[in-house]
Amino acid sequence: MTVERGATDRRARRRAESSAAVQQMPWGAWINPLPPLELLDGESLDRIEATAFRVLEELGLEFMSPEAVSILERNGAKVVDRTTGLVCLGRDVVKAFVAKSPHLFTLHSRNPDRNLTIGGNRINVHTVGGAPNISDLDRGRRPGTFADQIELMKLQQGLNCVHFAGGTQVEAQDLPVPTRHLDMHRAQVTLTDKVFGARGIGRDRVKDAIAIAAIVRGVSREQLLTEPSTYTITNTNSPRRVDKELIGGLMELAENGQAVCVTPFTLAGAMAPITLAGALAQQHAEALAVIAFAQMVRPGTPVVYGGFTSNVDMRTGAPLFGTPEYVRTTLIGGQLARRYGLPYRASNVNASNAVDAQATYESAMSIWACVMSHTNMMHHGTGWLEGGLVASLEKVIIDAEMLQTMKAWMSPLDVSDDALAFDAIKAIAPGGHFFGADHTMSRFENAFHRPLLAEGRNFESWTEAGSIDATRRANGVWKRMIEHYQQPPLDPAKLEEVDAYIARRREEIATSGLA
Amino acid sequence: MTVERGATDRRARRRAESSAAVQQMPWGAWINPLPPLELLDGESLDRIEATAFRVLEELGLEFMSPEAVSILERNGAKVVDRTTGLVCLGRDVVKAFVAKSPHLFTLHSRNPDRNLTIGGNRINVHTVGGAPNISDLDRGRRPGTFADQIELMKLQQGLNCVHFAGGTQVEAQDLPVPTRHLDMHRAQVTLTDKVFGARGIGRDRVKDAIAIAAIVRGVSREQLLTEPSTYTITNTNSPRRVDKELIGGLMELAENGQAVCVTPFTLAGAMAPITLAGALAQQHAEALAVIAFAQMVRPGTPVVYGGFTSNVDMRTGAPLFGTPEYVRTTLIGGQLARRYGLPYRASNVNASNAVDAQATYESAMSIWACVMSHTNMMHHGTGWLEGGLVASLEKVIIDAEMLQTMKAWMSPLDVSDDALAFDAIKAIAPGGHFFGADHTMSRFENAFHRPLLAEGRNFESWTEAGSIDATRRANGVWKRMIEHYQQPPLDPAKLEEVDAYIARRREEIATSGLA
């Protein structure tokens, strides 16, 4: 019996090892031990902020929802034009309401081990979001489908350096728009156990996300009020406008205690002034105004200050990312968010048309800027390509490699006597080598970070093996990960409840004539 | 006449514009405005340093030169073994001599506009160095030749983000070893006007570099003593050994007031302990001992503390770069150098076999680590590939793109009223756009950094143009740069003197039977 059990254990271990197709870091929080990089001095920040307040006080923002306008008015905003929804906000009102935002909050998942702390010195990596197209080396670039959405969910669920399950990573263009979010949520709660995003367009879609979050977590709506379990990324319609559907989604989230990441879409030269200081002033005005509004809807609403200011290619109008401009606005955005103790969102972004050196260095610049700016929510952390028009499966792996590297070098360094290795140095004669030393041999398996992708073999053996470059190796990695994908368990009773909810909603939507 | 002159001017201007084949940043110093990133606390640094001193006091270093050993002995070192040259150095002796190093010095070029300040908050980018092979997309990977050396010199001379002319960027394997350095120096002083490196192997080669530097600068040997005009990168033969030829080169440089960058070759797990703290302790011991020795040879010798500790692939023994380990040792190396106010050298390195995503992200990690560690001399800044076995022409351009990006985001941000753009924001209605605004139109030509390589055009037009990825575009860029290379003028009398010197040296070397 003992012998057999031993053999079974070995077989089980071997099975587990072969199913762990890709060696990666374990799941866990990413703590940023670094001081944030303060690129701008206080006086310059004051000037940007003063301009932002002048924008809000003298020019105003359009809230394209009478409901929102009346809430703003009740809380001290001045309505300039009731037809358009243009309101001006005094800095005192803005500051008083922004101050109601929590500095730190927890996003809850159906698996408590996947709960995320947002704020402070935590970095949480979010998947790519909102890409209309999908791309990989085998099938090329094509409009996204539900099958692609599922593939991305499986891949990102398997990657331990990705903290969020994400929202719409890629559009499921083959599904009808009115019920597309229901399919997405069912996939999210069955294929992943990480915190998932809602679709923030209109109250109804957000209602569905909240209802499904409550079901899979098995908690009441009251409990959800203090335990946010879903969120949206809410872009303003820059310059100085927030449309009705986004306001609806935001209000639904805020009323129910869920989280909102407010991100002005301030591309310098397009939706904002071409000068970075001006674009940042506009970003700051829009972000603070919408965050203040969320606090008017419900004080204490968990919010994230989103920075997304970048520049555009002035010949084509196309957005550019990972540029020097993007690095600066990301760093300064963090400084502006910290003025209010707000959790900060920035992104891992690039504008390349291929998963090539450009995609990689633009992303590397973005990731470093995120980390040095104390970004708490790194949006588009894995898989974004082509200025957001494409979610790339190979790029997911390249990004994961970079993110793992970043997290690894921040881990504490062992400076014990054993690590200082005086005796090991003593044991090796001048001009000798440490390869066979006991100190080396007893540590070599785990001494160094294991990359997902990088290769150390020499040119000759790399050539013999087919000269496979990193992007093509990434193709192999995502396939192995999806092949070895493991579905997280979900209580069948909860799944049944989710399915019943979705079926009822499908019927309601069909009846309403929207489908 | 006036009309004709105007037409000539226009033609000249047009010619100048077309010869400016590649748009790039102007030549200039790179000032690092950031605080250095202090990864390790003081106590941990103390522990590393204490171990380094124990290594020097209890184990010692081999200086494989009786001349060096007697200098060390005269200055307080304890000779343990006169045959091998093993000497022990007390921490007080080491500290006293290291303290004689300048914190800041100027490297002089024959063109004073190319002089370089080494130390403080300056970042100086060095070319790739020491690669046996050369590679480009057209001709593949092959052993380096003198023609390749010349191509690299022309390319790097043209790049304004590269501060040094470099030394042996790639080996001229088609030239005889004893006189190879003479051909290199003639090329350096005719094809470039930037500070050039000597070949630090033995006294005679260094003598030649110094003699040629004096000729092209038109200064006496006395003036050269206080105006260093060449340098070497001196690697120790880790662990704990410096060979005779390197010591000879170093002594010749020090005696003549030229600069030495002392860089222990401490790959963790190979030539140093597998634990990073131990490898850093060994690096620190070797660097401080050799720097102290240089100050014994001549107090005030301009020196640079070189960090090169990285890890190896424990399956193959191959060095790895741009890893989490490399980022940590680069950052901590800067902290160790700053303890003595020494200028610091680290490198832009990677281990990839192709100019692909791996080469790019490993280099990006290295460059950021260099910048955040306050590296003063970024070795291998442009063109290094395959762990140093290859100099890649395409990689030169990819690296230059990343370096330009880094320098650009550190430039001061304009927060003038004009840049804050309140009036521009006021002029655009909510939901409008800034493309046609006066504020935009009057600035769009120079508002943003111009990349060397990155493209902003959309996928469709990129595909129509042949789907050229960044590495292949880099191939076009280096060709255009070499095609439009402009030779810096050199006084014909000086050239004649250089040629006479080289002819005499060739004869001496031939007579000595070395050739």
Tab-separated table of N, CA and C in Angstrom, chain A residues 95-215:
chain	number	residue	atom	x	y	z
A	95	LYS	N	-12.732	69.905	-4.255
A	95	LYS	CA	-11.821	69.357	-3.237
A	95	LYS	C	-12.587	68.663	-2.116
A	96	ALA	N	-13.687	69.268	-1.699
A	96	ALA	CA	-14.455	68.677	-0.590
A	96	ALA	C	-14.992	67.304	-0.969
A	97	PHE	N	-15.458	67.188	-2.206
A	97	PHE	CA	-16.017	65.882	-2.594
A	97	PHE	C	-14.928	64.863	-2.939
A	98	VAL	N	-13.883	65.302	-3.612
A	98	VAL	CA	-12.789	64.364	-3.929
A	98	VAL	C	-12.226	63.785	-2.633
A	99	ALA	N	-12.227	64.617	-1.583
A	99	ALA	CA	-11.668	64.172	-0.297
A	99	ALA	C	-12.449	63.013	0.322
A	100	LYS	N	-13.671	62.780	-0.164
A	100	LYS	CA	-14.462	61.662	0.366
A	100	LYS	C	-14.038	60.316	-0.231
A	101	SER	N	-13.124	60.346	-1.178
A	101	SER	CA	-12.697	59.104	-1.838
A	101	SER	C	-11.781	58.299	-0.926
A	102	PRO	N	-11.950	56.988	-0.895
A	102	PRO	CA	-11.010	56.177	-0.104
A	102	PRO	C	-9.618	56.174	-0.743
A	103	HIS	N	-8.585	56.133	0.100
A	103	HIS	CA	-7.217	56.082	-0.417
A	103	HIS	C	-6.824	54.665	-0.805
A	104	LEU	N	-7.540	53.737	-0.273
A	104	LEU	CA	-7.208	52.327	-0.446
A	104	LEU	C	-8.520	51.563	-0.379
A	105	PHE	N	-8.727	50.626	-1.259
A	105	PHE	CA	-9.918	49.777	-1.130
A	105	PHE	C	-9.618	48.390	-1.675
A	106	THR	N	-10.502	47.475	-1.326
A	106	THR	CA	-10.325	46.099	-1.776
A	106	THR	C	-11.383	45.758	-2.807
A	107	LEU	N	-10.958	45.178	-3.914
A	107	LEU	CA	-11.899	44.628	-4.875
A	107	LEU	C	-12.012	43.130	-4.582
A	108	HIS	N	-13.264	42.684	-4.458
A	108	HIS	CA	-13.482	41.302	-4.026
A	108	HIS	C	-13.792	40.400	-5.207
A	109	SER	N	-13.272	39.190	-5.093
A	109	SER	CA	-13.547	38.198	-6.118
A	109	SER	C	-14.292	37.027	-5.502
A	110	ARG	N	-14.815	36.145	-6.346
A	110	ARG	CA	-15.499	34.968	-5.801
A	110	ARG	C	-14.501	34.024	-5.141
A	111	ASN	N	-13.212	34.159	-5.486
A	111	ASN	CA	-12.151	33.430	-4.804
A	111	ASN	C	-11.373	34.455	-3.972
A	112	PRO	N	-11.539	34.402	-2.645
A	112	PRO	CA	-10.944	35.466	-1.801
A	112	PRO	C	-9.437	35.603	-1.996
A	113	ASP	N	-8.790	34.527	-2.443
A	113	ASP	CA	-7.353	34.598	-2.691
A	113	ASP	C	-7.044	35.549	-3.851
A	114	ARG	N	-8.066	35.873	-4.619
A	114	ARG	CA	-7.875	36.768	-5.770
A	114	ARG	C	-8.279	38.201	-5.462
A	115	ASN	N	-8.681	38.491	-4.229
A	115	ASN	CA	-9.036	39.869	-3.869
A	115	ASN	C	-7.855	40.794	-4.135
A	116	LEU	N	-8.156	42.012	-4.519
A	116	LEU	CA	-7.098	42.962	-4.881
A	116	LEU	C	-7.183	44.214	-4.017
A	117	THR	N	-6.048	44.639	-3.500
A	117	THR	CA	-5.981	45.912	-2.783
A	117	THR	C	-5.592	46.985	-3.785
A	118	ILE	N	-6.412	48.033	-3.865
A	118	ILE	CA	-6.146	49.095	-4.844
A	118	ILE	C	-5.726	50.351	-4.103
A	119	GLY	N	-4.527	50.834	-4.391
A	119	GLY	CA	-4.023	52.042	-3.746
A	119	GLY	C	-2.685	51.768	-3.071
A	120	GLY	N	-2.196	52.776	-2.349
A	120	GLY	CA	-0.945	52.622	-1.607
A	120	GLY	C	0.210	52.243	-2.517
A	121	ASN	N	0.949	51.220	-2.101
A	121	ASN	CA	2.117	50.822	-2.886
A	121	ASN	C	1.880	49.542	-3.668
A	122	ARG	N	0.602	49.234	-3.944
A	122	ARG	CA	0.279	48.033	-4.700
A	122	ARG	C	0.232	48.324	-6.192
A	123	ILE	N	0.765	47.388	-6.968
A	123	ILE	CA	0.598	47.434	-8.421
A	123	ILE	C	-0.278	46.257	-8.803
A	124	ASN	N	-1.397	46.540	-9.459
A	124	ASN	CA	-2.261	45.473	-9.950
A	124	ASN	C	-2.307	45.547	-11.465
A	125	VAL	N	-2.002	44.435	-12.101
A	125	VAL	CA	-1.925	44.403	-13.559
A	125	VAL	C	-3.273	44.020	-14.134
A	126	HIS	N	-3.748	44.842	-15.050
A	126	HIS	CA	-5.027	44.600	-15.725
A	126	HIS	C	-4.736	44.080	-17.134
A	127	THR	N	-5.641	43.284	-17.639
A	127	THR	CA	-5.523	42.795	-19.026
A	127	THR	C	-5.696	43.946	-20.014
A	128	VAL	N	-5.407	43.680	-21.279
A	128	VAL	CA	-5.809	44.565	-22.365
A	128	VAL	C	-7.328	44.757	-22.289
A	129	GLY	N	-7.806	45.904	-22.756
A	129	GLY	CA	-9.245	46.136	-22.747
A	129	GLY	C	-9.714	46.852	-24.000
A	130	GLY	N	-10.902	46.492	-24.443
A	130	GLY	CA	-11.579	47.274	-25.471
A	130	GLY	C	-11.070	47.149	-26.893
A	131	ALA	N	-10.230	46.158	-27.185
A	131	ALA	CA	-9.709	46.041	-28.548
A	131	ALA	C	-10.782	45.507	-29.494
A	132	PRO	N	-11.001	46.167	-30.630
A	132	PRO	CA	-11.966	45.622	-31.597
A	132	PRO	C	-11.435	44.381	-32.325
A	133	ASN	N	-10.110	44.301	-32.456
A	133	ASN	CA	-9.511	43.213	-33.239
A	133	ASN	C	-8.621	42.327	-32.385
A	134	ILE	N	-8.379	41.132	-32.914
A	134	ILE	CA	-7.494	40.172	-32.256
A	134	ILE	C	-6.423	39.790	-33.269
A	135	SER	N	-5.280	39.399	-32.756
A	135	SER	CA	-4.207	39.025	-33.671
A	135	SER	C	-3.325	37.950	-33.057
A	136	ASP	N	-2.895	37.029	-33.890
A	136	ASP	CA	-1.822	36.121	-33.516
A	136	ASP	C	-1.101	35.701	-34.792
A	137	LEU	N	0.061	35.090	-34.611
A	137	LEU	CA	0.894	34.797	-35.781
A	137	LEU	C	0.269	33.758	-36.707
A	138	ASP	N	-0.559	32.864	-36.169
A	138	ASP	CA	-1.139	31.813	-37.012
A	138	ASP	C	-2.307	32.315	-37.839
A	139	ARG	N	-3.165	33.093	-37.197
A	139	ARG	CA	-4.429	33.467	-37.849
A	139	ARG	C	-4.477	34.916	-38.285
A	140	GLY	N	-3.402	35.660	-38.001
A	140	GLY	CA	-3.354	37.050	-38.449
A	140	GLY	C	-4.258	37.971	-37.660
A	141	ARG	N	-4.484	39.146	-38.225
A	141	ARG	CA	-5.285	40.190	-37.573
A	141	ARG	C	-6.696	40.102	-38.102
A	142	ARG	N	-7.681	40.101	-37.239
A	142	ARG	CA	-9.068	39.899	-37.648
A	142	ARG	C	-10.000	40.499	-36.599
A	143	PRO	N	-11.270	40.760	-36.971
A	143	PRO	CA	-12.212	41.280	-35.977
A	143	PRO	C	-12.392	40.264	-34.851
A	144	GLY	N	-12.519	40.750	-33.629
A	144	GLY	CA	-12.668	39.856	-32.485
A	144	GLY	C	-13.996	39.127	-32.477
A	145	THR	N	-13.956	37.926	-31.914
A	145	THR	CA	-15.179	37.132	-31.748
A	145	THR	C	-15.257	36.677	-30.296
A	146	PHE	N	-16.386	36.051	-29.972
A	146	PHE	CA	-16.554	35.529	-28.620
A	146	PHE	C	-15.529	34.427	-28.339
A	147	ALA	N	-15.211	33.651	-29.375
A	147	ALA	CA	-14.200	32.595	-29.190
A	147	ALA	C	-12.850	33.210	-28.829
A	148	ASP	N	-12.536	34.346	-29.436
A	148	ASP	CA	-11.273	35.019	-29.109
A	148	ASP	C	-11.290	35.550	-27.671
A	149	GLN	N	-12.457	36.083	-27.288
A	149	GLN	CA	-12.599	36.600	-25.934
A	149	GLN	C	-12.327	35.477	-24.926
A	150	ILE	N	-12.856	34.310	-25.231
A	150	ILE	CA	-12.674	33.159	-24.340
A	150	ILE	C	-11.209	32.746	-24.288
A	151	GLU	N	-10.549	32.744	-25.437
A	151	GLU	CA	-9.132	32.370	-25.461
A	151	GLU	C	-8.301	33.326	-24.609
A	152	LEU	N	-8.586	34.606	-24.774
A	152	LEU	CA	-7.861	35.596	-23.976
A	152	LEU	C	-8.130	35.429	-22.485
A	153	MET	N	-9.383	35.161	-22.135
A	153	MET	CA	-9.702	34.963	-20.714
A	153	MET	C	-8.946	33.776	-20.140
A	154	LYS	N	-8.906	32.686	-20.895
A	154	LYS	CA	-8.197	31.496	-20.410
A	154	LYS	C	-6.712	31.799	-20.228
A	155	LEU	N	-6.147	32.473	-21.207
A	155	LEU	CA	-4.720	32.781	-21.156
A	155	LEU	C	-4.396	33.675	-19.957
A	156	GLN	N	-5.199	34.716	-19.768
A	156	GLN	CA	-4.883	35.678	-18.715
A	156	GLN	C	-5.234	35.119	-17.337
A	157	GLN	N	-6.225	34.224	-17.287
A	157	GLN	CA	-6.496	33.535	-16.015
A	157	GLN	C	-5.264	32.729	-15.594
A	158	GLY	N	-4.592	32.152	-16.555
A	158	GLY	CA	-3.442	31.307	-16.246
A	158	GLY	C	-2.193	32.081	-15.874
A	159	LEU	N	-2.128	33.343	-16.235
A	159	LEU	CA	-0.913	34.124	-15.970
A	159	LEU	C	-0.962	34.729	-14.575
A	160	ASN	N	-0.027	34.331	-13.734
A	160	ASN	CA	-0.040	34.798	-12.345
A	160	ASN	C	0.346	36.258	-12.186
A	161	CYS	N	0.982	36.827	-13.199
A	161	CYS	CA	1.364	38.248	-13.082
A	161	CYS	C	0.206	39.162	-13.482
A	162	VAL	N	-0.923	38.590	-13.907
A	162	VAL	CA	-2.099	39.392	-14.268
A	162	VAL	C	-3.102	39.288	-13.134
A	163	HIS	N	-3.476	40.442	-12.560
A	163	HIS	CA	-4.308	40.417	-11.357
A	163	HIS	C	-5.802	40.445	-11.647
A	164	PHE	N	-6.188	41.126	-12.708
A	164	PHE	CA	-7.612	41.256	-13.047
A	164	PHE	C	-8.000	40.246	-14.145
A	165	ALA	N	-9.253	39.824	-14.106
A	165	ALA	CA	-9.785	39.048	-15.230
A	165	ALA	C	-10.077	39.963	-16.413
A	166	GLY	N	-10.199	41.268	-16.137
A	166	GLY	CA	-10.480	42.212	-17.206
A	166	GLY	C	-11.952	42.322	-17.510
A	167	GLY	N	-12.266	43.222	-18.421
A	167	GLY	CA	-13.632	43.369	-18.913
A	167	GLY	C	-13.635	42.855	-20.344
A	168	THR	N	-14.047	43.716	-21.271
A	168	THR	CA	-14.013	43.348	-22.686
A	168	THR	C	-12.574	43.411	-23.174
A	169	GLN	N	-11.855	42.320	-23.095
A	169	GLN	CA	-10.469	42.351	-23.582
A	169	GLN	C	-10.474	42.593	-25.087
A	170	VAL	N	-11.335	41.854	-25.760
A	170	VAL	CA	-11.523	42.063	-27.196
A	170	VAL	C	-13.026	42.004	-27.439
A	171	GLU	N	-13.490	42.790	-28.384
A	171	GLU	CA	-14.927	42.804	-28.675
A	171	GLU	C	-15.359	41.468	-29.282
A	172	ALA	N	-16.490	40.945	-28.798
A	172	ALA	CA	-17.080	39.748	-29.406
A	172	ALA	C	-18.021	40.235	-30.495
A	173	GLN	N	-17.444	40.563	-31.647
A	173	GLN	CA	-18.218	41.229	-32.702
A	173	GLN	C	-19.250	40.309	-33.354
A	174	ASP	N	-19.131	38.996	-33.074
A	174	ASP	CA	-20.101	38.055	-33.638
A	174	ASP	C	-21.332	37.900	-32.761
A	175	LEU	N	-21.385	38.602	-31.653
A	175	LEU	CA	-22.553	38.504	-30.772
A	175	LEU	C	-23.368	39.792	-30.850
A	176	PRO	N	-24.712	39.688	-30.679
A	176	PRO	CA	-25.549	40.892	-30.708
A	176	PRO	C	-25.174	41.844	-29.574
A	177	VAL	N	-25.132	43.125	-29.900
A	177	VAL	CA	-24.668	44.130	-28.936
A	177	VAL	C	-25.482	44.140	-27.632
A	178	PRO	N	-26.824	44.085	-27.679
A	178	PRO	CA	-27.570	44.280	-26.424
A	178	PRO	C	-27.315	43.195	-25.381
A	179	THR	N	-26.913	41.981	-25.816
A	179	THR	CA	-26.721	40.901	-24.830
A	179	THR	C	-25.263	40.424	-24.773
A	180	ARG	N	-24.402	41.096	-25.507
A	180	ARG	CA	-22.986	40.704	-25.548
A	180	ARG	C	-22.358	40.671	-24.158
A	181	HIS	N	-22.755	41.644	-23.343
A	181	HIS	CA	-22.149	41.703	-21.996
A	181	HIS	C	-22.565	40.520	-21.137
A	182	LEU	N	-23.746	39.965	-21.405
A	182	LEU	CA	-24.192	38.809	-20.606
A	182	LEU	C	-23.326	37.587	-20.915
A	183	ASP	N	-23.035	37.407	-22.211
A	183	ASP	CA	-22.150	36.305	-22.595
A	183	ASP	C	-20.766	36.492	-21.970
A	184	MET	N	-20.313	37.727	-22.012
A	184	MET	CA	-18.994	38.006	-21.433
A	184	MET	C	-18.970	37.671	-19.950
A	185	HIS	N	-19.996	38.109	-19.215
A	185	HIS	CA	-19.974	37.873	-17.771
A	185	HIS	C	-20.052	36.380	-17.448
A	186	ARG	N	-20.837	35.643	-18.225
A	186	ARG	CA	-20.904	34.206	-17.954
A	186	ARG	C	-19.521	33.576	-18.151
A	187	ALA	N	-18.854	33.997	-19.219
A	187	ALA	CA	-17.502	33.480	-19.463
A	187	ALA	C	-16.559	33.906	-18.343
A	188	GLN	N	-16.652	35.166	-17.928
A	188	GLN	CA	-15.760	35.658	-16.862
A	188	GLN	C	-15.906	34.843	-15.573
A	189	VAL	N	-17.153	34.591	-15.198
A	189	VAL	CA	-17.327	33.951	-13.890
A	189	VAL	C	-17.176	32.438	-13.950
A	190	THR	N	-17.152	31.885	-15.152
A	190	THR	CA	-16.896	30.441	-15.227
A	190	THR	C	-15.435	30.149	-15.584
A	191	LEU	N	-14.836	30.965	-16.416
A	191	LEU	CA	-13.470	30.673	-16.892
A	191	LEU	C	-12.390	31.281	-16.001
A	192	THR	N	-12.762	32.293	-15.218
A	192	THR	CA	-11.752	32.907	-14.343
A	192	THR	C	-12.325	33.051	-12.942
A	193	ASP	N	-11.439	33.208	-11.997
A	193	ASP	CA	-11.888	33.495	-10.622
A	193	ASP	C	-11.247	34.792	-10.137
A	194	LYS	N	-10.809	35.625	-11.090
A	194	LYS	CA	-10.217	36.916	-10.730
A	194	LYS	C	-11.299	38.009	-10.801
A	195	VAL	N	-11.013	39.148	-10.233
A	195	VAL	CA	-11.953	40.276	-10.245
A	195	VAL	C	-12.250	40.664	-11.697
A	196	PHE	N	-13.539	40.770	-12.027
A	196	PHE	CA	-13.900	41.055	-13.421
A	196	PHE	C	-14.541	42.422	-13.570
A	197	GLY	N	-14.395	42.983	-14.761
A	197	GLY	CA	-14.923	44.305	-15.045
A	197	GLY	C	-16.315	44.272	-15.653
A	198	ALA	N	-17.065	45.344	-15.390
A	198	ALA	CA	-18.388	45.509	-15.994
A	198	ALA	C	-18.244	46.316	-17.274
A	199	ARG	N	-19.299	46.314	-18.051
A	199	ARG	CA	-19.350	47.158	-19.232
A	199	ARG	C	-20.083	48.422	-18.826
A	200	GLY	N	-19.371	49.563	-18.840
A	200	GLY	CA	-19.911	50.755	-18.199
A	200	GLY	C	-20.859	51.585	-19.029
A	201	ILE	N	-21.421	51.005	-20.074
A	201	ILE	CA	-22.267	51.791	-20.973
A	201	ILE	C	-23.731	51.628	-20.572
A	202	GLY	N	-24.252	52.582	-19.811
A	202	GLY	CA	-25.657	52.554	-19.398
A	202	GLY	C	-25.836	51.798	-18.088
A	203	ARG	N	-26.936	52.172	-17.431
A	203	ARG	CA	-27.221	51.564	-16.114
A	203	ARG	C	-27.483	50.068	-16.214
A	204	ASP	N	-28.198	49.642	-17.256
A	204	ASP	CA	-28.658	48.248	-17.277
A	204	ASP	C	-27.507	47.256	-17.326
A	205	ARG	N	-26.529	47.555	-18.152
A	205	ARG	CA	-25.404	46.612	-18.260
A	205	ARG	C	-24.667	46.501	-16.924
A	206	VAL	N	-24.489	47.652	-16.278
A	206	VAL	CA	-23.790	47.639	-14.986
A	206	VAL	C	-24.619	46.860	-13.961
A	207	LYS	N	-25.924	47.043	-13.990
A	207	LYS	CA	-26.820	46.280	-13.088
A	207	LYS	C	-26.583	44.786	-13.230
A	208	ASP	N	-26.442	44.353	-14.486
A	208	ASP	CA	-26.231	42.926	-14.731
A	208	ASP	C	-24.917	42.457	-14.114
A	209	ALA	N	-23.862	43.240	-14.307
A	209	ALA	CA	-22.559	42.855	-13.753
A	209	ALA	C	-22.627	42.747	-12.235
A	210	ILE	N	-23.318	43.711	-11.621
A	210	ILE	CA	-23.413	43.715	-10.152
A	210	ILE	C	-24.220	42.514	-9.669
A	211	ALA	N	-25.322	42.240	-10.375
A	211	ALA	CA	-26.167	41.107	-9.978
A	211	ALA	C	-25.368	39.801	-10.064
A	212	ILE	N	-24.613	39.662	-11.128
A	212	ILE	CA	-23.849	38.414	-11.324
A	212	ILE	C	-22.709	38.321	-10.306
A	213	ALA	N	-22.073	39.459	-10.007
A	213	ALA	CA	-21.020	39.455	-8.979
A	213	ALA	C	-21.599	38.994	-7.642
A	214	ALA	N	-22.812	39.488	-7.304
A	214	ALA	CA	-23.433	39.106	-6.028
A	214	ALA	C	-23.720	37.603	-6.008
A	215	ILE	N	-24.190	37.089	-7.132
A	215	ILE	CA	-24.509	35.644	-7.176
A	215	ILE	C	-23.239	34.800	-6.976
